[in-house]
JSON list of C-alpha atoms in Angstrom, two decimals:
[
{"chain": "A", "resi": 1, "resn": "UNK", "atom": "CA", "xyz": [36.09, 103.12, -73.29]},
{"chain": "A", "resi": 2, "resn": "UNK", "atom": "CA", "xyz": [36.62, 106.88, -73.10]},
{"chain": "A", "resi": 3, "resn": "UNK", "atom": "CA", "xyz": [34.21, 109.24, -74.72]},
{"chain": "A", "resi": 4, "resn": "UNK", "atom": "CA", "xyz": [35.30, 111.15, -77.76]},
{"chain": "A", "resi": 5, "resn": "UNK", "atom": "CA", "xyz": [36.73, 114.61, -77.13]},
{"chain": "A", "resi": 6, "resn": "UNK", "atom": "CA", "xyz": [33.97, 117.18, -77.71]},
{"chain": "A", "resi": 7, "resn": "UNK", "atom": "CA", "xyz": [34.24, 119.79, -80.43]},
{"chain": "A", "resi": 8, "resn": "UNK", "atom": "CA", "xyz": [35.48, 123.28, -79.55]},
{"chain": "A", "resi": 9, "resn": "UNK", "atom": "CA", "xyz": [32.58, 125.55, -78.58]},
{"chain": "A", "resi": 10, "resn": "UNK", "atom": "CA", "xyz": [31.42, 128.27, -80.96]},
{"chain": "A", "resi": 11, "resn": "UNK", "atom": "CA", "xyz": [32.86, 131.75, -80.42]},
{"chain": "A", "resi": 12, "resn": "UNK", "atom": "CA", "xyz": [30.90, 133.93, -78.00]},
{"chain": "A", "resi": 13, "resn": "UNK", "atom": "CA", "xyz": [28.51, 136.47, -79.53]},
{"chain": "A", "resi": 14, "resn": "UNK", "atom": "CA", "xyz": [30.22, 139.69, -80.52]},
{"chain": "A", "resi": 15, "resn": "UNK", "atom": "CA", "xyz": [28.39, 141.83, -77.95]},
{"chain": "A", "resi": 16, "resn": "UNK", "atom": "CA", "xyz": [29.63, 139.74, -74.98]},
{"chain": "A", "resi": 17, "resn": "UNK", "atom": "CA", "xyz": [33.18, 138.96, -76.08]},
{"chain": "A", "resi": 18, "resn": "UNK", "atom": "CA", "xyz": [35.57, 139.74, -73.26]},
{"chain": "A", "resi": 19, "resn": "UNK", "atom": "CA", "xyz": [39.07, 138.70, -74.30]},
{"chain": "A", "resi": 20, "resn": "UNK", "atom": "CA", "xyz": [41.74, 140.59, -72.32]},
{"chain": "A", "resi": 21, "resn": "UNK", "atom": "CA", "xyz": [43.45, 141.58, -75.56]},
{"chain": "A", "resi": 22, "resn": "UNK", "atom": "CA", "xyz": [43.83, 140.72, -79.25]},
{"chain": "A", "resi": 23, "resn": "UNK", "atom": "CA", "xyz": [46.64, 138.24, -78.49]},
{"chain": "A", "resi": 24, "resn": "UNK", "atom": "CA", "xyz": [44.35, 136.10, -76.32]},
{"chain": "A", "resi": 25, "resn": "UNK", "atom": "CA", "xyz": [41.59, 136.30, -78.92]},
{"chain": "A", "resi": 26, "resn": "UNK", "atom": "CA", "xyz": [43.89, 135.24, -81.74]},
{"chain": "A", "resi": 27, "resn": "UNK", "atom": "CA", "xyz": [45.33, 132.42, -79.63]},
{"chain": "A", "resi": 28, "resn": "UNK", "atom": "CA", "xyz": [41.85, 131.05, -78.91]},
{"chain": "A", "resi": 29, "resn": "UNK", "atom": "CA", "xyz": [40.95, 131.34, -82.57]},
{"chain": "A", "resi": 30, "resn": "UNK", "atom": "CA", "xyz": [44.09, 129.51, -83.62]},
{"chain": "A", "resi": 31, "resn": "UNK", "atom": "CA", "xyz": [43.47, 126.66, -81.17]},
{"chain": "A", "resi": 32, "resn": "UNK", "atom": "CA", "xyz": [39.85, 126.29, -82.27]},
{"chain": "A", "resi": 33, "resn": "UNK", "atom": "CA", "xyz": [40.66, 126.45, -85.99]},
{"chain": "A", "resi": 34, "resn": "UNK", "atom": "CA", "xyz": [43.51, 123.95, -85.71]},
{"chain": "A", "resi": 35, "resn": "UNK", "atom": "CA", "xyz": [41.32, 121.49, -83.83]},
{"chain": "A", "resi": 36, "resn": "UNK", "atom": "CA", "xyz": [38.32, 121.90, -86.13]},
{"chain": "A", "resi": 37, "resn": "UNK", "atom": "CA", "xyz": [40.24, 121.52, -89.37]},
{"chain": "A", "resi": 38, "resn": "UNK", "atom": "CA", "xyz": [42.01, 118.45, -87.96]},
{"chain": "A", "resi": 39, "resn": "UNK", "atom": "CA", "xyz": [38.58, 116.99, -87.13]},
{"chain": "A", "resi": 40, "resn": "UNK", "atom": "CA", "xyz": [37.32, 117.80, -90.61]},
{"chain": "A", "resi": 41, "resn": "UNK", "atom": "CA", "xyz": [40.24, 116.84, -92.88]},
{"chain": "A", "resi": 42, "resn": "UNK", "atom": "CA", "xyz": [42.90, 115.30, -90.64]},
{"chain": "A", "resi": 43, "resn": "UNK", "atom": "CA", "xyz": [44.57, 111.95, -91.41]},
{"chain": "A", "resi": 44, "resn": "UNK", "atom": "CA", "xyz": [42.63, 110.23, -88.64]},
{"chain": "A", "resi": 45, "resn": "UNK", "atom": "CA", "xyz": [39.32, 111.38, -90.12]},
{"chain": "A", "resi": 46, "resn": "UNK", "atom": "CA", "xyz": [40.44, 110.27, -93.58]},
{"chain": "A", "resi": 47, "resn": "UNK", "atom": "CA", "xyz": [41.44, 106.80, -92.37]},
{"chain": "A", "resi": 48, "resn": "UNK", "atom": "CA", "xyz": [38.24, 106.32, -90.36]},
{"chain": "A", "resi": 49, "resn": "UNK", "atom": "CA", "xyz": [36.09, 107.36, -93.29]},
{"chain": "A", "resi": 50, "resn": "UNK", "atom": "CA", "xyz": [37.66, 104.92, -95.74]},
{"chain": "A", "resi": 51, "resn": "UNK", "atom": "CA", "xyz": [37.69, 102.13, -93.17]},
{"chain": "A", "resi": 52, "resn": "UNK", "atom": "CA", "xyz": [33.94, 102.56, -92.79]},
{"chain": "A", "resi": 53, "resn": "UNK", "atom": "CA", "xyz": [33.51, 102.58, -96.56]},
{"chain": "A", "resi": 54, "resn": "UNK", "atom": "CA", "xyz": [35.61, 99.43, -96.78]},
{"chain": "A", "resi": 55, "resn": "UNK", "atom": "CA", "xyz": [33.48, 97.85, -94.06]},
{"chain": "A", "resi": 56, "resn": "UNK", "atom": "CA", "xyz": [30.30, 98.69, -95.98]},
{"chain": "A", "resi": 57, "resn": "UNK", "atom": "CA", "xyz": [31.77, 97.21, -99.16]},
{"chain": "A", "resi": 58, "resn": "UNK", "atom": "CA", "xyz": [32.87, 94.09, -97.29]},
{"chain": "A", "resi": 59, "resn": "UNK", "atom": "CA", "xyz": [29.42, 93.68, -95.78]},
{"chain": "A", "resi": 60, "resn": "UNK", "atom": "CA", "xyz": [27.87, 93.97, -99.23]},
{"chain": "A", "resi": 61, "resn": "UNK", "atom": "CA", "xyz": [30.36, 91.41, -100.51]},
{"chain": "A", "resi": 62, "resn": "UNK", "atom": "CA", "xyz": [29.17, 88.97, -97.84]},
{"chain": "A", "resi": 63, "resn": "UNK", "atom": "CA", "xyz": [25.61, 89.64, -98.95]},
{"chain": "A", "resi": 64, "resn": "UNK", "atom": "CA", "xyz": [26.55, 88.85, -102.55]},
{"chain": "A", "resi": 65, "resn": "UNK", "atom": "CA", "xyz": [28.28, 85.63, -101.54]},
{"chain": "A", "resi": 66, "resn": "UNK", "atom": "CA", "xyz": [25.28, 84.62, -99.44]},
{"chain": "A", "resi": 67, "resn": "UNK", "atom": "CA", "xyz": [22.88, 85.24, -102.31]},
{"chain": "A", "resi": 68, "resn": "UNK", "atom": "CA", "xyz": [24.73, 82.68, -104.38]},
{"chain": "A", "resi": 69, "resn": "UNK", "atom": "CA", "xyz": [23.45, 80.03, -101.97]},
{"chain": "A", "resi": 70, "resn": "UNK", "atom": "CA", "xyz": [19.98, 80.57, -103.39]},
{"chain": "A", "resi": 71, "resn": "UNK", "atom": "CA", "xyz": [21.00, 80.10, -107.00]},
{"chain": "A", "resi": 72, "resn": "UNK", "atom": "CA", "xyz": [19.82, 76.84, -108.45]},
{"chain": "A", "resi": 73, "resn": "UNK", "atom": "CA", "xyz": [18.82, 73.76, -106.47]},
{"chain": "A", "resi": 74, "resn": "UNK", "atom": "CA", "xyz": [20.26, 73.60, -102.98]},
{"chain": "A", "resi": 75, "resn": "UNK", "atom": "CA", "xyz": [19.73, 71.90, -99.67]},
{"chain": "A", "resi": 76, "resn": "UNK", "atom": "CA", "xyz": [17.91, 73.63, -96.79]},
{"chain": "A", "resi": 77, "resn": "UNK", "atom": "CA", "xyz": [21.06, 73.82, -94.65]},
{"chain": "A", "resi": 78, "resn": "UNK", "atom": "CA", "xyz": [22.89, 75.79, -97.34]},
{"chain": "A", "resi": 79, "resn": "UNK", "atom": "CA", "xyz": [19.95, 78.15, -97.65]},
{"chain": "A", "resi": 80, "resn": "UNK", "atom": "CA", "xyz": [19.83, 78.69, -93.88]},
{"chain": "A", "resi": 81, "resn": "UNK", "atom": "CA", "xyz": [23.57, 79.37, -93.71]},
{"chain": "A", "resi": 82, "resn": "UNK", "atom": "CA", "xyz": [23.31, 81.69, -96.70]},
{"chain": "A", "resi": 83, "resn": "UNK", "atom": "CA", "xyz": [20.47, 83.62, -95.08]},
{"chain": "A", "resi": 84, "resn": "UNK", "atom": "CA", "xyz": [22.43, 83.91, -91.84]},
{"chain": "A", "resi": 85, "resn": "UNK", "atom": "CA", "xyz": [25.59, 85.15, -93.50]},
{"chain": "A", "resi": 86, "resn": "UNK", "atom": "CA", "xyz": [23.56, 87.50, -95.68]},
{"chain": "A", "resi": 87, "resn": "UNK", "atom": "CA", "xyz": [21.88, 89.00, -92.63]},
{"chain": "A", "resi": 88, "resn": "UNK", "atom": "CA", "xyz": [25.26, 89.50, -90.94]},
{"chain": "A", "resi": 89, "resn": "UNK", "atom": "CA", "xyz": [26.72, 91.15, -94.05]},
{"chain": "A", "resi": 90, "resn": "UNK", "atom": "CA", "xyz": [23.71, 93.40, -94.53]},
{"chain": "A", "resi": 91, "resn": "UNK", "atom": "CA", "xyz": [23.76, 94.41, -90.86]},
{"chain": "A", "resi": 92, "resn": "UNK", "atom": "CA", "xyz": [27.47, 95.23, -91.11]},
{"chain": "A", "resi": 93, "resn": "UNK", "atom": "CA", "xyz": [26.95, 97.34, -94.22]},
{"chain": "A", "resi": 94, "resn": "UNK", "atom": "CA", "xyz": [24.02, 99.20, -92.63]},
{"chain": "A", "resi": 95, "resn": "UNK", "atom": "CA", "xyz": [25.97, 99.89, -89.42]},
{"chain": "A", "resi": 96, "resn": "UNK", "atom": "CA", "xyz": [28.92, 101.24, -91.41]},
{"chain": "A", "resi": 97, "resn": "UNK", "atom": "CA", "xyz": [26.60, 103.53, -93.36]},
{"chain": "A", "resi": 98, "resn": "UNK", "atom": "CA", "xyz": [25.01, 104.74, -90.15]},
{"chain": "A", "resi": 99, "resn": "UNK", "atom": "CA", "xyz": [28.45, 105.75, -88.85]},
{"chain": "A", "resi": 100, "resn": "UNK", "atom": "CA", "xyz": [29.28, 107.33, -92.22]},
{"chain": "A", "resi": 101, "resn": "UNK", "atom": "CA", "xyz": [26.06, 109.36, -92.02]},
{"chain": "A", "resi": 102, "resn": "UNK", "atom": "CA", "xyz": [26.84, 110.41, -88.46]},
{"chain": "A", "resi": 103, "resn": "UNK", "atom": "CA", "xyz": [30.28, 111.54, -89.62]},
{"chain": "A", "resi": 104, "resn": "UNK", "atom": "CA", "xyz": [28.80, 113.54, -92.49]},
{"chain": "A", "resi": 105, "resn": "UNK", "atom": "CA", "xyz": [26.38, 115.23, -90.09]},
{"chain": "A", "resi": 106, "resn": "UNK", "atom": "CA", "xyz": [29.25, 115.97, -87.68]},
{"chain": "A", "resi": 107, "resn": "UNK", "atom": "CA", "xyz": [31.25, 117.43, -90.57]},
{"chain": "A", "resi": 108, "resn": "UNK", "atom": "CA", "xyz": [28.41, 119.87, -91.17]},
{"chain": "A", "resi": 109, "resn": "UNK", "atom": "CA", "xyz": [28.63, 121.05, -87.56]},
{"chain": "A", "resi": 110, "resn": "UNK", "atom": "CA", "xyz": [32.42, 121.30, -87.79]},
{"chain": "A", "resi": 111, "resn": "UNK", "atom": "CA", "xyz": [32.16, 123.38, -90.95]},
{"chain": "A", "resi": 112, "resn": "UNK", "atom": "CA", "xyz": [29.74, 125.79, -89.29]},
{"chain": "A", "resi": 113, "resn": "UNK", "atom": "CA", "xyz": [32.17, 126.22, -86.39]},
{"chain": "A", "resi": 114, "resn": "UNK", "atom": "CA", "xyz": [35.08, 126.79, -88.77]},
{"chain": "A", "resi": 115, "resn": "UNK", "atom": "CA", "xyz": [33.17, 129.56, -90.56]},
{"chain": "A", "resi": 116, "resn": "UNK", "atom": "CA", "xyz": [32.15, 131.14, -87.24]},
{"chain": "A", "resi": 117, "resn": "UNK", "atom": "CA", "xyz": [35.67, 131.12, -85.77]},
{"chain": "A", "resi": 118, "resn": "UNK", "atom": "CA", "xyz": [37.16, 132.41, -89.04]},
{"chain": "A", "resi": 119, "resn": "UNK", "atom": "CA", "xyz": [35.17, 135.62, -88.60]},
{"chain": "A", "resi": 120, "resn": "UNK", "atom": "CA", "xyz": [36.71, 136.28, -85.17]},
{"chain": "A", "resi": 121, "resn": "UNK", "atom": "CA", "xyz": [39.43, 138.93, -85.21]},
{"chain": "A", "resi": 122, "resn": "UNK", "atom": "CA", "xyz": [39.54, 139.45, -88.96]},
{"chain": "A", "resi": 123, "resn": "UNK", "atom": "CA", "xyz": [40.80, 142.98, -88.44]},
{"chain": "A", "resi": 124, "resn": "UNK", "atom": "CA", "xyz": [43.89, 141.65, -86.63]},
{"chain": "A", "resi": 125, "resn": "UNK", "atom": "CA", "xyz": [45.01, 139.41, -89.50]},
{"chain": "A", "resi": 126, "resn": "UNK", "atom": "CA", "xyz": [43.89, 136.02, -90.75]},
{"chain": "A", "resi": 127, "resn": "UNK", "atom": "CA", "xyz": [46.49, 133.41, -91.77]},
{"chain": "A", "resi": 128, "resn": "UNK", "atom": "CA", "xyz": [44.25, 131.72, -94.35]},
{"chain": "A", "resi": 129, "resn": "UNK", "atom": "CA", "xyz": [47.21, 129.88, -95.89]},
{"chain": "A", "resi": 130, "resn": "UNK", "atom": "CA", "xyz": [47.80, 128.12, -92.56]},
{"chain": "A", "resi": 131, "resn": "UNK", "atom": "CA", "xyz": [44.35, 126.53, -92.63]},
{"chain": "A", "resi": 132, "resn": "UNK", "atom": "CA", "xyz": [44.16, 125.84, -96.34]},
{"chain": "A", "resi": 133, "resn": "UNK", "atom": "CA", "xyz": [45.91, 122.43, -95.82]},
{"chain": "A", "resi": 134, "resn": "UNK", "atom": "CA", "xyz": [46.27, 121.73, -99.55]},
{"chain": "A", "resi": 135, "resn": "UNK", "atom": "CA", "xyz": [47.95, 118.36, -98.94]},
{"chain": "A", "resi": 136, "resn": "UNK", "atom": "CA", "xyz": [45.06, 116.98, -96.92]},
{"chain": "A", "resi": 137, "resn": "UNK", "atom": "CA", "xyz": [42.49, 118.42, -99.31]},
{"chain": "A", "resi": 138, "resn": "UNK", "atom": "CA", "xyz": [44.30, 116.79, -102.21]},
{"chain": "A", "resi": 139, "resn": "UNK", "atom": "CA", "xyz": [44.46, 113.46, -100.38]},
{"chain": "A", "resi": 140, "resn": "UNK", "atom": "CA", "xyz": [40.71, 113.55, -99.83]},
{"chain": "A", "resi": 141, "resn": "UNK", "atom": "CA", "xyz": [40.03, 114.55, -103.43]},
{"chain": "A", "resi": 142, "resn": "UNK", "atom": "CA", "xyz": [42.33, 112.01, -105.09]},
{"chain": "A", "resi": 143, "resn": "UNK", "atom": "CA", "xyz": [41.19, 109.10, -102.94]},
{"chain": "A", "resi": 144, "resn": "UNK", "atom": "CA", "xyz": [37.57, 110.07, -103.55]},
{"chain": "A", "resi": 145, "resn": "UNK", "atom": "CA", "xyz": [38.08, 110.26, -107.31]},
{"chain": "A", "resi": 146, "resn": "UNK", "atom": "CA", "xyz": [39.68, 106.80, -107.28]},
{"chain": "A", "resi": 147, "resn": "UNK", "atom": "CA", "xyz": [36.78, 105.35, -105.28]},
{"chain": "A", "resi": 148, "resn": "UNK", "atom": "CA", "xyz": [34.24, 107.03, -107.57]},
{"chain": "A", "resi": 149, "resn": "UNK", "atom": "CA", "xyz": [36.04, 105.50, -110.53]},
{"chain": "A", "resi": 150, "resn": "UNK", "atom": "CA", "xyz": [35.90, 102.05, -108.94]},
{"chain": "A", "resi": 151, "resn": "UNK", "atom": "CA", "xyz": [32.20, 102.54, -108.30]},
{"chain": "A", "resi": 152, "resn": "UNK", "atom": "CA", "xyz": [31.55, 103.45, -111.93]},
{"chain": "A", "resi": 153, "resn": "UNK", "atom": "CA", "xyz": [33.62, 100.50, -113.11]},
{"chain": "A", "resi": 154, "resn": "UNK", "atom": "CA", "xyz": [31.68, 98.14, -110.86]},
{"chain": "A", "resi": 155, "resn": "UNK", "atom": "CA", "xyz": [28.19, 99.28, -111.85]},
{"chain": "A", "resi": 156, "resn": "UNK", "atom": "CA", "xyz": [28.46, 100.66, -115.37]},
{"chain": "A", "resi": 157, "resn": "UNK", "atom": "CA", "xyz": [31.20, 98.24, -116.30]},
{"chain": "A", "resi": 158, "resn": "UNK", "atom": "CA", "xyz": [29.01, 95.32, -115.33]},
{"chain": "A", "resi": 159, "resn": "UNK", "atom": "CA", "xyz": [26.11, 96.72, -117.32]},
{"chain": "A", "resi": 160, "resn": "UNK", "atom": "CA", "xyz": [28.33, 97.04, -120.40]},
{"chain": "A", "resi": 161, "resn": "UNK", "atom": "CA", "xyz": [29.91, 93.60, -120.21]},
{"chain": "A", "resi": 162, "resn": "UNK", "atom": "CA", "xyz": [26.80, 91.68, -119.09]},
{"chain": "A", "resi": 163, "resn": "UNK", "atom": "CA", "xyz": [25.49, 89.16, -121.60]},
{"chain": "A", "resi": 164, "resn": "UNK", "atom": "CA", "xyz": [22.21, 87.24, -121.46]},
{"chain": "A", "resi": 165, "resn": "UNK", "atom": "CA", "xyz": [22.75, 83.79, -120.01]},
{"chain": "A", "resi": 166, "resn": "UNK", "atom": "CA", "xyz": [26.27, 84.51, -118.76]},
{"chain": "A", "resi": 167, "resn": "UNK", "atom": "CA", "xyz": [25.38, 86.84, -115.89]},
{"chain": "A", "resi": 168, "resn": "UNK", "atom": "CA", "xyz": [22.80, 86.27, -113.16]},
{"chain": "A", "resi": 169, "resn": "UNK", "atom": "CA", "xyz": [20.54, 88.56, -111.19]},
{"chain": "A", "resi": 170, "resn": "UNK", "atom": "CA", "xyz": [22.76, 87.95, -108.17]},
{"chain": "A", "resi": 171, "resn": "UNK", "atom": "CA", "xyz": [25.74, 89.28, -110.12]},
{"chain": "A", "resi": 172, "resn": "UNK", "atom": "CA", "xyz": [23.74, 92.36, -111.12]},
{"chain": "A", "resi": 173, "resn": "UNK", "atom": "CA", "xyz": [22.63, 93.04, -107.55]},
{"chain": "A", "resi": 174, "resn": "UNK", "atom": "CA", "xyz": [26.15, 92.63, -106.21]},
{"chain": "A", "resi": 175, "resn": "UNK", "atom": "CA", "xyz": [28.09, 94.69, -108.76]},
{"chain": "A", "resi": 176, "resn": "UNK", "atom": "CA", "xyz": [25.54, 97.49, -109.11]},
{"chain": "A", "resi": 177, "resn": "UNK", "atom": "CA", "xyz": [25.07, 97.69, -105.33]},
{"chain": "A", "resi": 178, "resn": "UNK", "atom": "CA", "xyz": [28.82, 97.79, -104.77]},
{"chain": "A", "resi": 179, "resn": "UNK", "atom": "CA", "xyz": [29.13, 100.50, -107.40]},
{"chain": "A", "resi": 180, "resn": "UNK", "atom": "CA", "xyz": [26.51, 102.63, -105.68]},
{"chain": "A", "resi": 181, "resn": "UNK", "atom": "CA", "xyz": [28.27, 102.23, -102.31]},
{"chain": "A", "resi": 182, "resn": "UNK", "atom": "CA", "xyz": [31.63, 103.30, -103.73]},
{"chain": "A", "resi": 183, "resn": "UNK", "atom": "CA", "xyz": [30.19, 106.10, -105.87]},
{"chain": "A", "resi": 184, "resn": "UNK", "atom": "CA", "xyz": [28.21, 107.71, -103.04]},
{"chain": "A", "resi": 185, "resn": "UNK", "atom": "CA", "xyz": [31.15, 107.42, -100.61]},
{"chain": "A", "resi": 186, "resn": "UNK", "atom": "CA", "xyz": [33.55, 108.91, -103.14]},
{"chain": "A", "resi": 187, "resn": "UNK", "atom": "CA", "xyz": [31.10, 111.72, -103.79]},
{"chain": "A", "resi": 188, "resn": "UNK", "atom": "CA", "xyz": [30.98, 112.53, -100.07]},
{"chain": "A", "resi": 189, "resn": "UNK", "atom": "CA", "xyz": [34.76, 112.73, -99.92]},
{"chain": "A", "resi": 190, "resn": "UNK", "atom": "CA", "xyz": [35.08, 114.83, -103.07]},
{"chain": "A", "resi": 191, "resn": "UNK", "atom": "CA", "xyz": [32.44, 117.30, -101.88]},
{"chain": "A", "resi": 192, "resn": "UNK", "atom": "CA", "xyz": [34.30, 117.67, -98.57]},
{"chain": "A", "resi": 193, "resn": "UNK", "atom": "CA", "xyz": [37.59, 118.44, -100.33]},
{"chain": "A", "resi": 194, "resn": "UNK", "atom": "CA", "xyz": [36.08, 120.89, -102.82]},
{"chain": "A", "resi": 195, "resn": "UNK", "atom": "CA", "xyz": [34.05, 122.63, -100.12]},
{"chain": "A", "resi": 196, "resn": "UNK", "atom": "CA", "xyz": [37.14, 123.23, -97.99]},
{"chain": "A", "resi": 197, "resn": "UNK", "atom": "CA", "xyz": [39.11, 124.48, -100.99]},
{"chain": "A", "resi": 198, "resn": "UNK", "atom": "CA", "xyz": [36.37, 126.96, -101.90]},
{"chain": "A", "resi": 199, "resn": "UNK", "atom": "CA", "xyz": [36.15, 128.16, -98.29]},
{"chain": "A", "resi": 200, "resn": "UNK", "atom": "CA", "xyz": [39.94, 128.62, -98.12]},
{"chain": "A", "resi": 201, "resn": "UNK", "atom": "CA", "xyz": [39.97, 130.64, -101.36]},
{"chain": "A", "resi": 202, "resn": "UNK", "atom": "CA", "xyz": [37.17, 132.91, -100.11]},
{"chain": "A", "resi": 203, "resn": "UNK", "atom": "CA", "xyz": [38.86, 133.28, -96.72]},
{"chain": "A", "resi": 204, "resn": "UNK", "atom": "CA", "xyz": [42.17, 134.19, -98.36]},
{"chain": "A", "resi": 205, "resn": "UNK", "atom": "CA", "xyz": [40.51, 136.80, -100.56]},
{"chain": "A", "resi": 206, "resn": "UNK", "atom": "CA", "xyz": [38.70, 138.23, -97.56]},
{"chain": "A", "resi": 207, "resn": "UNK", "atom": "CA", "xyz": [41.92, 138.41, -95.57]},
{"chain": "A", "resi": 208, "resn": "UNK", "atom": "CA", "xyz": [43.67, 140.25, -98.42]},
{"chain": "A", "resi": 209, "resn": "UNK", "atom": "CA", "xyz": [40.77, 142.70, -98.73]},
{"chain": "A", "resi": 210, "resn": "UNK", "atom": "CA", "xyz": [40.85, 143.42, -94.98]},
{"chain": "A", "resi": 211, "resn": "UNK", "atom": "CA", "xyz": [44.61, 144.01, -95.10]},
{"chain": "A", "resi": 212, "resn": "UNK", "atom": "CA", "xyz": [44.23, 146.35, -98.07]},
{"chain": "A", "resi": 213, "resn": "UNK", "atom": "CA", "xyz": [41.53, 148.36, -96.30]},
{"chain": "A", "resi": 214, "resn": "UNK", "atom": "CA", "xyz": [43.59, 148.49, -93.12]},
{"chain": "A", "resi": 215, "resn": "UNK", "atom": "CA", "xyz": [46.65, 149.65, -95.02]},
{"chain": "A", "resi": 216, "resn": "UNK", "atom": "CA", "xyz": [44.66, 152.37, -96.77]},
{"chain": "A", "resi": 217, "resn": "UNK", "atom": "CA", "xyz": [43.24, 153.56, -93.45]},
{"chain": "A", "resi": 218, "resn": "UNK", "atom": "CA", "xyz": [46.73, 153.78, -91.95]},
{"chain": "A", "resi": 219, "resn": "UNK", "atom": "CA", "xyz": [48.10, 155.73, -94.92]},
{"chain": "A", "resi": 220, "resn": "UNK", "atom": "CA", "xyz": [45.07, 158.01, -94.79]}
]
């Protein structure tokens, strides 16, 4: 199995930058920005994120099914099988959350690199609209809102419709736990989309301000 392609390196410090010309500098910036934004918001990242969330939800579902083996009188074999399946489901959910956490931490590094590379060569133009990727941002935001809604429906909806004697503690643990998983995952995705949108807006305003100052200097 091949190792994952490493992230682009950060731009060199300003006092030791040695590009042969602005064209080479802008080309390096474009390659780094394209790669970083694809790593942050690209379709592959989106699919991997929701697959991991689905894996965590599936693992929790196995835990909920296993807990039902302990409801009421049961034979020891059923309890042993339930405990085994519950352990497998819980391990799967934990592993998925570990990978989700690693992805969130990697996103933080990617975002820092995006901000650093965006400052390179601002005086030579900055195509902020190219890296705004509104379609991908919207896909992240809409899918996250849907998942957050499902999480609220699972947890709060269960609390509203639960009636004494008709619902068990196992049901409460399953539905509330599933709701928390979906809500937190949806919140991660929504924050990512909103953060990129805010960065793109600030970058676009900064690019316009630089162009206005450059135009005024030329006319002066």
